[in-house]
Amino acid sequence: MSGSFRVIAALVISLFLSSCAHQDKHASTPSEGAKDIAGAKGTFEFKPADWKESETSFWKDSDGVKPGVAGCHIGTDEAGAPNGRMFGEACLANGLLVESNPGADQVHSHKNDIGHPDTIDCNAWCKSSGKSSGKCEVAKAPPCESSAMCACK
């Protein structure tokens, strides 16, 4: 695969995820924080829109793995001071919630600036909580402009 093709492919993937596009493949099992959550489908590789190739980046998540809370993944330095980068959780076109991890306010690294958020089936998660149904909905999670969460009925 040529270098130009890889760059174009990475941009296309990043744009699809940024606009809540469909994601079929799961790179692995659910994260440690999501492994016992009903509806957890697994993690996948995510490159932020401002991806920095070959760089180890640092982040902290505002809410931890909580499908019922809209979260913001905040870029930091190694000590946890914000650096202006951020992205919110999202709804994929197939209805799954993109749920960032690990625990709330835990500074962690992303090798090659690539994260591994979880995907959650909101209907399964809501039903496990005794609700009749649920779906992924866009929500606010300052300082992120947009985020998402599972909304139950």
XYZ file of N, CA and C in Angstrom:
459
model
N 0.857 -1.167 0.000
C 0.000 0.000 0.000
C 0.905 1.233 0.000
N 0.661 2.173 -0.915
C 1.517 3.356 -1.009
C 1.261 4.303 0.153
N 2.258 5.163 0.437
C 2.128 6.127 1.526
C 0.977 7.085 1.311
N 0.783 7.534 0.061
C -0.321 8.459 -0.245
C -1.666 7.806 0.014
N -1.781 6.542 -0.396
C -3.032 5.838 -0.175
C -3.318 5.691 1.311
N -2.282 5.374 2.113
C -2.467 5.241 3.566
C -2.923 6.555 4.186
N -2.354 7.681 3.746
C -2.747 8.996 4.282
C -4.192 9.277 3.926
N -4.570 9.020 2.682
C -5.951 9.255 2.253
C -6.899 8.349 3.033
N -6.526 7.069 3.187
C -7.369 6.137 3.945
C -7.537 6.600 5.389
N -6.461 7.076 6.015
C -6.541 7.559 7.399
C -7.456 8.768 7.495
N -7.373 9.681 6.527
C -8.243 10.859 6.540
C -9.703 10.464 6.389
N -9.974 9.534 5.485
C -11.352 9.087 5.274
C -11.903 8.460 6.550
N -11.133 7.594 7.191
C -11.578 6.952 8.426
C -11.838 7.995 9.502
N -10.927 8.953 9.664
C -11.091 9.986 10.676
C -12.346 10.813 10.419
N -12.583 11.175 9.162
C -13.772 11.962 8.832
C -15.045 11.171 9.097
N -15.059 9.881 8.753
C -16.240 9.066 9.016
C -16.542 9.010 10.510
N -15.524 8.763 11.322
C -15.755 8.668 12.763
C -16.163 10.008 13.346
N -15.566 11.093 12.868
C -15.897 12.416 13.379
C -17.343 12.780 13.094
N -17.897 12.245 12.011
C -19.283 12.558 11.667
C -20.239 11.438 12.055
N -19.818 10.607 12.979
C -20.663 9.532 13.512
C -21.046 8.507 12.453
N -20.096 8.097 11.643
C -20.356 7.143 10.569
C -20.431 5.723 11.103
N -20.811 4.827 10.225
C -20.967 3.412 10.551
C -19.617 2.758 10.837
N -19.533 1.949 11.878
C -18.305 1.218 12.225
C -18.688 -0.223 12.498
N -18.250 -1.145 11.630
C -18.604 -2.544 11.788
C -17.596 -3.336 12.596
N -16.312 -3.117 12.391
C -15.286 -3.951 13.006
C -14.907 -3.462 14.387
N -14.657 -4.380 15.266
C -14.168 -4.078 16.598
C -12.770 -4.667 16.690
N -11.818 -3.821 17.058
C -10.419 -4.241 17.079
C -10.148 -5.265 18.166
N -10.894 -5.189 19.242
C -10.631 -6.100 20.348
C -11.864 -6.230 21.222
N -11.683 -6.945 22.306
C -12.739 -7.075 23.299
C -12.940 -5.724 23.992
N -13.996 -5.578 24.781
C -14.202 -4.327 25.502
C -13.022 -3.989 26.429
N -12.858 -2.709 26.695
C -11.807 -2.256 27.611
C -12.085 -2.778 29.019
N -11.103 -2.636 29.890
C -11.254 -3.054 31.286
C -12.484 -2.400 31.922
N -12.698 -1.121 31.642
C -13.826 -0.400 32.226
C -15.176 -0.786 31.658
N -15.194 -1.362 30.445
C -16.463 -1.709 29.799
C -16.769 -3.198 29.793
N -15.809 -4.021 30.199
C -15.971 -5.479 30.036
C -17.196 -6.050 30.737
N -17.669 -5.428 31.813
C -18.837 -5.933 32.525
C -20.108 -5.137 32.232
N -20.055 -4.276 31.221
C -21.209 -3.449 30.868
C -22.024 -4.150 29.784
N -23.315 -4.300 30.027
C -24.201 -4.913 29.025
C -24.158 -4.071 27.752
N -24.083 -4.738 26.615
C -24.074 -4.049 25.322
C -22.688 -3.647 24.841
N -21.635 -3.871 25.648
C -20.270 -3.516 25.226
C -19.863 -4.442 24.084
N -19.466 -3.864 22.960
C -19.133 -4.634 21.763
C -17.639 -4.805 21.547
N -16.828 -3.922 22.094
C -15.385 -3.985 21.880
C -14.832 -2.616 21.540
N -13.523 -2.541 21.455
C -12.871 -1.281 21.131
C -12.472 -1.258 19.656
N -12.143 -0.078 19.168
C -11.623 0.070 17.814
C -10.602 1.205 17.829
N -9.756 1.248 16.817
C -8.752 2.299 16.725
C -9.396 3.592 16.263
N -9.052 4.688 16.945
C -9.595 6.001 16.598
C -8.466 7.016 16.492
N -8.404 7.691 15.350
C -7.458 8.785 15.144
C -8.251 10.083 15.222
N -7.892 10.994 16.138
C -8.604 12.267 16.196
C -8.407 13.060 14.903
N -9.294 14.004 14.634
C -9.227 14.809 13.412
C -7.876 15.521 13.287
N -7.258 15.852 14.410
C -5.947 16.522 14.390
C -4.822 15.543 14.723
N -4.936 14.301 14.242
C -4.004 13.213 14.507
C -2.562 13.648 14.287
N -1.689 13.244 15.199
C -0.265 13.585 15.145
C 0.538 12.291 15.025
N 0.867 11.928 13.793
C 1.564 10.675 13.498
C 2.867 10.549 14.278
N 3.125 9.352 14.768
C 4.350 8.978 15.482
C 4.524 9.683 16.821
N 3.488 10.315 17.318
C 3.577 11.029 18.587
C 2.783 10.287 19.662
N 3.333 10.219 20.852
C 2.566 9.703 21.985
C 1.849 10.897 22.606
N 0.534 10.816 22.647
C -0.257 11.903 23.208
C -0.819 11.467 24.564
N -1.237 12.439 25.363
C -1.801 12.169 26.684
C -3.189 12.758 26.763
N -4.062 12.049 27.460
C -5.485 12.396 27.511
C -6.054 12.066 28.883
N -7.196 12.693 29.192
C -8.006 12.255 30.326
C -9.461 12.362 29.914
N -10.247 11.442 30.418
C -11.658 11.353 30.073
C -12.475 11.999 31.180
N -13.452 12.801 30.804
C -14.223 13.541 31.810
C -15.148 12.653 32.643
N -15.633 11.552 32.080
C -16.646 10.759 32.784
C -16.277 9.303 33.034
N -15.190 8.821 32.463
C -14.910 7.391 32.569
C -15.867 6.617 31.679
N -16.020 5.338 31.918
C -16.888 4.507 31.079
C -18.279 4.497 31.700
N -19.076 5.472 31.280
C -20.449 5.637 31.776
C -21.355 5.931 30.586
N -21.980 4.909 30.009
C -22.802 5.122 28.817
C -23.948 6.118 29.006
N -24.432 6.301 30.208
C -25.539 7.230 30.460
C -25.097 8.664 30.689
N -23.796 8.939 30.524
C -23.254 10.291 30.718
C -22.458 10.664 29.476
N -22.725 11.837 28.912
C -21.945 12.327 27.768
C -20.573 12.754 28.262
N -19.521 12.304 27.585
C -18.169 12.594 28.035
C -17.344 13.346 27.016
N -16.230 13.887 27.504
C -15.283 14.626 26.677
C -13.890 14.067 26.947
N -13.167 13.735 25.898
C -11.790 13.235 25.995
C -10.885 14.443 25.795
N -10.156 14.825 26.832
C -9.401 16.082 26.853
C -7.911 15.810 26.722
N -7.285 16.427 25.733
C -5.848 16.305 25.537
C -5.092 17.016 26.649
N -3.986 16.392 27.114
C -3.197 16.965 28.204
C -1.709 16.744 27.922
N -0.880 17.298 28.820
C 0.523 16.904 28.838
C 0.641 15.729 29.809
N 1.850 15.223 30.018
C 2.035 14.057 30.895
C 1.547 14.286 32.317
N 1.555 15.556 32.769
C 1.135 15.880 34.131
C -0.367 16.127 34.246
N -1.083 16.127 33.113
C -2.532 16.321 33.152
C -3.010 17.728 32.862
N -2.112 18.652 32.490
C -2.526 20.020 32.152
C -3.117 20.024 30.739
N -4.327 20.571 30.559
C -4.971 20.585 29.238
C -4.106 21.299 28.194
N -4.145 20.767 26.954
C -3.362 21.356 25.869
C -4.220 21.878 24.724
N -5.536 21.920 24.894
C -6.430 22.463 23.871
C -7.029 21.424 22.930
N -6.540 20.211 22.947
C -7.111 19.163 22.101
C -8.282 18.508 22.822
N -9.260 18.041 22.086
C -10.394 17.345 22.695
C -11.281 16.743 21.627
N -12.031 15.733 22.018
C -13.089 15.196 21.171
C -14.142 14.573 22.077
N -15.394 14.648 21.630
C -16.497 14.103 22.397
C -16.830 12.683 21.995
N -17.668 12.052 22.785
C -18.194 10.746 22.432
C -19.151 10.946 21.267
N -19.580 9.862 20.628
C -20.365 10.014 19.402
C -21.317 8.850 19.203
N -22.301 9.073 18.336
C -23.201 8.022 17.886
C -22.748 7.608 16.485
N -22.551 6.321 16.271
C -22.223 5.814 14.947
C -23.506 5.640 14.145
N -23.389 5.579 12.834
C -24.554 5.429 11.964
C -25.340 4.153 12.272
N -24.656 3.130 12.804
C -25.354 1.882 13.144
C -26.012 1.942 14.519
N -25.979 3.113 15.181
C -26.655 3.299 16.461
C -25.808 3.041 17.687
N -24.585 2.521 17.510
C -23.727 2.272 18.663
C -23.151 3.571 19.207
N -22.957 3.594 20.524
C -22.306 4.715 21.197
C -20.804 4.500 21.182
N -20.038 5.521 20.826
C -18.585 5.516 20.972
C -18.320 6.062 22.365
N -17.840 5.211 23.266
C -17.646 5.543 24.686
C -16.153 5.570 24.991
N -15.626 6.759 25.315
C -14.195 6.876 25.619
C -13.903 6.294 27.004
N -12.652 5.980 27.216
C -12.208 5.311 28.428
C -10.809 5.802 28.756
N -10.128 5.501 29.784
C -10.469 4.605 30.895
C -11.288 5.364 31.949
N -10.819 5.406 33.183
C -11.567 6.045 34.266
C -11.575 7.562 34.176
N -12.518 8.175 34.865
C -12.647 9.635 34.889
C -11.368 10.288 35.403
N -10.908 11.300 34.672
C -9.744 12.130 35.030
C -8.437 11.355 35.148
N -8.377 10.143 34.610
C -7.152 9.336 34.628
C -6.305 9.693 33.408
N -5.135 10.314 33.642
C -4.242 10.659 32.534
C -3.656 9.361 31.970
N -3.734 9.206 30.663
C -3.249 8.000 29.993
C -2.694 8.379 28.626
N -1.893 7.504 28.061
C -1.262 7.813 26.780
C -1.942 7.089 25.626
N -1.822 7.705 24.445
C -2.239 7.100 23.189
C -0.986 7.007 22.324
N -0.454 5.805 22.155
C 0.713 5.600 21.303
C 0.328 5.931 19.859
N 1.198 6.653 19.171
C 0.957 7.097 17.798
C -0.323 7.943 17.705
N -0.723 8.551 18.825
C -1.903 9.428 18.896
C -3.191 8.700 18.498
N -3.243 7.377 18.741
C -4.420 6.582 18.392
C -5.072 6.064 19.671
N -6.355 6.387 19.839
C -7.109 5.912 20.992
C -7.845 4.619 20.675
N -8.430 4.022 21.699
C -9.186 2.771 21.559
C -10.490 2.854 22.357
N -11.449 3.681 21.877
C -12.718 3.780 22.592
C -13.549 2.509 22.445
N -14.475 2.356 23.364
C -15.409 1.234 23.324
C -16.617 1.593 22.472
N -17.328 0.577 22.006
C -18.637 0.776 21.386
C -19.660 0.062 22.260
N -20.794 0.730 22.440
C -21.843 0.223 23.331
C -23.176 0.201 22.583
N -23.892 -0.903 22.682
C -25.254 -1.011 22.168
C -26.163 -0.426 23.256
N -26.666 0.787 23.025
C -27.464 1.477 24.046
C -28.754 0.752 24.385
N -29.383 0.110 23.409
C -30.620 -0.606 23.696
C -30.355 -1.737 24.687
N -29.288 -2.501 24.467
C -28.928 -3.593 25.389
C -28.558 -3.038 26.761
N -27.809 -1.935 26.789
C -27.405 -1.342 28.062
C -28.623 -0.843 28.850
N -29.547 -0.176 28.171
C -30.748 0.321 28.847
C -31.628 -0.822 29.354
N -31.802 -1.848 28.545
C -32.621 -2.994 28.969
C -32.014 -3.682 30.186
N -30.681 -3.719 30.271
C -30.040 -4.347 31.431
C -30.278 -3.532 32.703
N -30.646 -2.271 32.538
C -30.936 -1.388 33.670
C -32.426 -1.386 34.018
N -33.202 -2.258 33.373
C -34.625 -2.352 33.666
C -35.500 -1.425 32.848
N -34.937 -0.748 31.861
C -35.721 0.142 30.995
C -36.240 -0.649 29.810
N -37.249 -0.099 29.118
C -37.841 -0.824 27.999
C -37.012 -0.738 26.725
N -36.274 0.354 26.545
C -35.446 0.503 25.348
C -34.457 1.645 25.536
N -33.605 1.813 24.549
C -32.647 2.902 24.607
C -31.981 3.110 23.265
N -31.406 4.297 23.109
C -30.694 4.605 21.876
C -29.618 5.636 22.157
N -28.682 5.741 21.238
C -27.618 6.725 21.344
C -28.176 8.084 20.931
N -27.873 9.096 21.736
C -28.318 10.460 21.418
C -27.177 11.444 21.589
N -27.140 12.430 20.708
C -26.168 13.516 20.810
C -26.487 14.316 22.062
N -25.459 14.750 22.764
C -25.637 15.507 24.010
C -24.446 16.442 24.194
N -24.578 17.366 25.115
C -23.500 18.300 25.423
C -22.597 17.721 26.509
N -21.287 18.033 26.405
C -20.310 17.616 27.416
C -19.147 18.609 27.398
N -19.415 19.853 27.872
C -18.349 20.854 27.858
C -17.088 20.325 28.522
N -15.920 20.655 28.023
C -15.656 21.676 27.013
C -15.822 21.195 25.577
N -16.146 19.938 25.320
C -16.381 19.479 23.952
C -17.656 20.113 23.398
N -17.603 20.478 22.118
C -18.776 21.080 21.481
C -19.924 20.099 21.358
N -19.605 18.812 21.149
C -20.636 17.806 20.975
C -20.158 16.490 21.565
N -21.088 15.710 22.074
C -20.784 14.400 22.627
C -22.016 13.526 22.404
N -22.093 12.419 23.102
C -23.241 11.518 22.971
C -23.358 10.670 24.223
N -24.514 10.035 24.359
C -24.767 9.173 25.519
C -25.918 8.232 25.187
N -26.090 7.212 26.012
C -27.249 6.329 25.884
C -28.431 6.983 26.604
N -29.553 7.087 25.914
C -30.769 7.636 26.500
C -31.788 6.494 26.589
N -32.295 6.257 27.788
C -33.216 5.136 28.029
C -34.650 5.596 28.171
N -35.577 4.693 27.814
C -37.017 4.931 28.003
C -37.560 3.917 28.966
